[in-house]
Tab-separated table of C-alpha atoms in Angstrom:
chain	number	residue	atom	x	y	z
A	1	MET	CA	0.040	0.443	0.413
A	2	ALA	CA	1.232	3.482	-0.871
A	3	VAL	CA	1.176	6.145	0.462
A	4	ARG	CA	-0.823	8.855	-2.419
A	5	ALA	CA	-2.577	12.229	-3.183
A	6	VAL	CA	-5.142	13.770	-4.926
A	7	ARG	CA	-6.414	16.712	-5.769
A	8	GLY	CA	-9.921	18.429	-6.174
A	9	ALA	CA	-11.423	21.794	-7.047
A	10	VAL	CA	-15.172	22.985	-7.803
A	11	GLN	CA	-16.380	27.057	-8.620
A	12	LEU	CA	-18.871	27.531	-5.572
A	13	GLU	CA	-22.362	29.729	-7.222
A	14	ARG	CA	-22.049	32.026	-4.693
A	15	ASP	CA	-20.532	32.495	-1.248
A	16	ASP	CA	-24.068	30.983	0.666
A	17	ALA	CA	-22.511	28.560	3.628
A	18	GLY	CA	-25.623	25.953	2.042
A	19	HIS	CA	-24.267	26.141	-1.491
A	20	MET	CA	-20.321	25.320	0.130
A	21	ASP	CA	-20.905	22.807	2.722
A	22	GLU	CA	-23.102	21.199	-0.815
A	23	GLN	CA	-20.398	21.599	-3.137
A	24	VAL	CA	-18.171	20.262	-0.902
A	25	SER	CA	-19.541	17.224	-0.380
A	26	GLU	CA	-20.201	17.121	-3.759
A	27	LEU	CA	-16.345	16.921	-4.052
A	28	LEU	CA	-15.329	14.733	-1.596
A	29	THR	CA	-17.683	12.273	-2.300
A	30	ALA	CA	-16.482	12.039	-5.585
A	31	VAL	CA	-13.496	11.396	-4.931
A	32	LEU	CA	-13.773	8.660	-2.543
A	33	GLU	CA	-16.529	7.353	-5.657
A	34	ARG	CA	-14.312	7.774	-8.333
A	35	ASN	CA	-10.641	5.952	-6.462
A	36	GLY	CA	-12.547	3.388	-3.725
A	37	LEU	CA	-11.523	4.575	-1.400
A	38	VAL	CA	-13.499	4.998	1.774
A	39	ALA	CA	-13.423	7.033	5.015
A	40	ASP	CA	-10.739	5.087	6.544
A	41	ASP	CA	-7.835	5.348	3.595
A	42	LEU	CA	-7.834	9.137	4.527
A	43	ILE	CA	-4.934	10.396	5.857
A	44	SER	CA	-5.242	14.229	6.071
A	45	ILE	CA	-6.750	16.844	3.324
A	46	TRP	CA	-5.707	20.393	3.042
A	47	PHE	CA	-9.057	21.972	2.752
A	48	THR	CA	-7.501	25.199	-0.492
A	49	ALA	CA	-11.180	28.868	-0.761
A	50	THR	CA	-10.241	31.608	-2.606
A	51	PRO	CA	-10.691	34.516	-0.462
A	52	ASP	CA	-13.647	35.850	-1.827
A	53	LEU	CA	-15.922	33.031	0.212
A	54	HIS	CA	-15.686	33.270	3.597
A	55	SER	CA	-19.490	32.050	4.498
A	56	ASP	CA	-17.998	28.942	5.465
A	57	PHE	CA	-15.213	26.552	6.667
A	58	PRO	CA	-15.344	23.789	3.405
A	59	ALA	CA	-13.692	21.225	6.353
A	60	ALA	CA	-17.047	21.548	7.887
A	61	ALA	CA	-18.530	19.157	5.228
A	62	ALA	CA	-16.275	16.394	5.562
A	63	ARG	CA	-17.314	17.006	9.264
A	64	LYS	CA	-20.853	16.666	7.685
A	65	LEU	CA	-19.895	13.332	5.426
A	66	GLY	CA	-18.824	11.014	8.906
A	67	ILE	CA	-15.173	12.411	8.276
A	68	VAL	CA	-14.337	12.619	12.088
A	69	ASP	CA	-11.209	11.610	12.575
A	70	VAL	CA	-9.247	12.823	10.076
A	71	PRO	CA	-7.277	15.896	10.251
A	72	LEU	CA	-8.521	18.182	8.504
A	73	ILE	CA	-6.857	21.966	7.882
A	74	CYS	CA	-8.767	25.203	6.297
A	75	ALA	CA	-6.641	27.285	4.313
A	76	GLN	CA	-7.083	30.790	2.083
A	77	GLU	CA	-5.576	30.461	-1.896
A	78	LEU	CA	-3.177	33.026	-3.455
A	79	ASP	CA	-4.755	36.245	-4.676
A	80	ILE	CA	-3.734	36.274	-7.848
A	81	THR	CA	-5.239	39.228	-10.476
A	82	GLY	CA	-8.201	37.148	-13.116
A	83	ALA	CA	-7.817	33.620	-11.175
A	84	MET	CA	-11.211	31.768	-11.407
A	85	PRO	CA	-13.699	32.938	-8.415
A	86	ARG	CA	-14.398	31.257	-5.862
A	87	VAL	CA	-13.203	27.836	-5.503
A	88	VAL	CA	-12.232	25.168	-2.971
A	89	ARG	CA	-9.812	23.002	-3.478
A	90	VAL	CA	-8.520	20.056	-1.640
A	91	LEU	CA	-5.578	18.561	-1.936
A	92	ALA	CA	-6.027	15.076	-0.043
A	93	HIS	CA	-3.200	12.882	1.043
A	94	VAL	CA	-4.510	9.067	0.622
A	95	GLU	CA	-3.532	4.776	1.099
A	96	THR	CA	-4.253	2.446	-1.566
A	97	TYR	CA	-3.461	0.013	-3.558
A	98	LEU	CA	-4.186	2.532	-7.183
A	99	PRO	CA	-0.789	3.695	-9.083
A	100	ARG	CA	0.410	7.203	-9.274
A	101	SER	CA	-0.618	6.373	-12.477
A	102	GLU	CA	-4.253	5.446	-12.550
A	103	ILE	CA	-5.664	8.451	-8.835
A	104	ALA	CA	-8.863	10.163	-10.676
A	105	HIS	CA	-8.649	14.111	-9.902
A	106	VAL	CA	-11.643	15.381	-9.681
A	107	TYR	CA	-12.166	19.515	-10.700
A	108	LEU	CA	-15.469	19.228	-11.024
A	109	GLY	CA	-18.040	21.746	-13.295
A	110	ALA	CA	-16.054	24.640	-14.340
A	111	ALA	CA	-13.016	24.279	-12.589
A	112	GLY	CA	-12.779	21.428	-15.021
A	113	ALA	CA	-10.830	24.621	-16.704
A	114	LEU	CA	-8.000	24.889	-14.302
A	115	ARG	CA	-6.121	21.552	-15.054
A	116	LYS	CA	-7.083	20.001	-17.593
A	117	ASP	CA	-4.443	17.870	-18.115
A	118	ILE	CA	-5.309	16.113	-14.849
A	119	ALA	CA	-9.453	16.592	-14.967
A	120	GLN	CA	-11.024	13.782	-15.062
């Protein structure tokens, strides 16, 4: 078994706590499902949010999904002129038998434009 990193992102339509919870939950669920993972496979998750998101912590959605004993941290993404607004990014460290080449990185909706080279 190896330690792997899985990336993902989603662009929110608006800065609203309920909407953030829904979208981040969808992103995390997709990351787990597409990689055949369960919560016990998670080592840690880093969340970043663009500076225009203030309504809630993205990690709160993970806790509501039942990811309660995994270290989570939230940080603010760099404020770069011209960057896509209202984006939550995820970097999950996992234990898996998948080789690096088979890891499915998940970029939902418009966030797919961020990493066309690895978006699934």
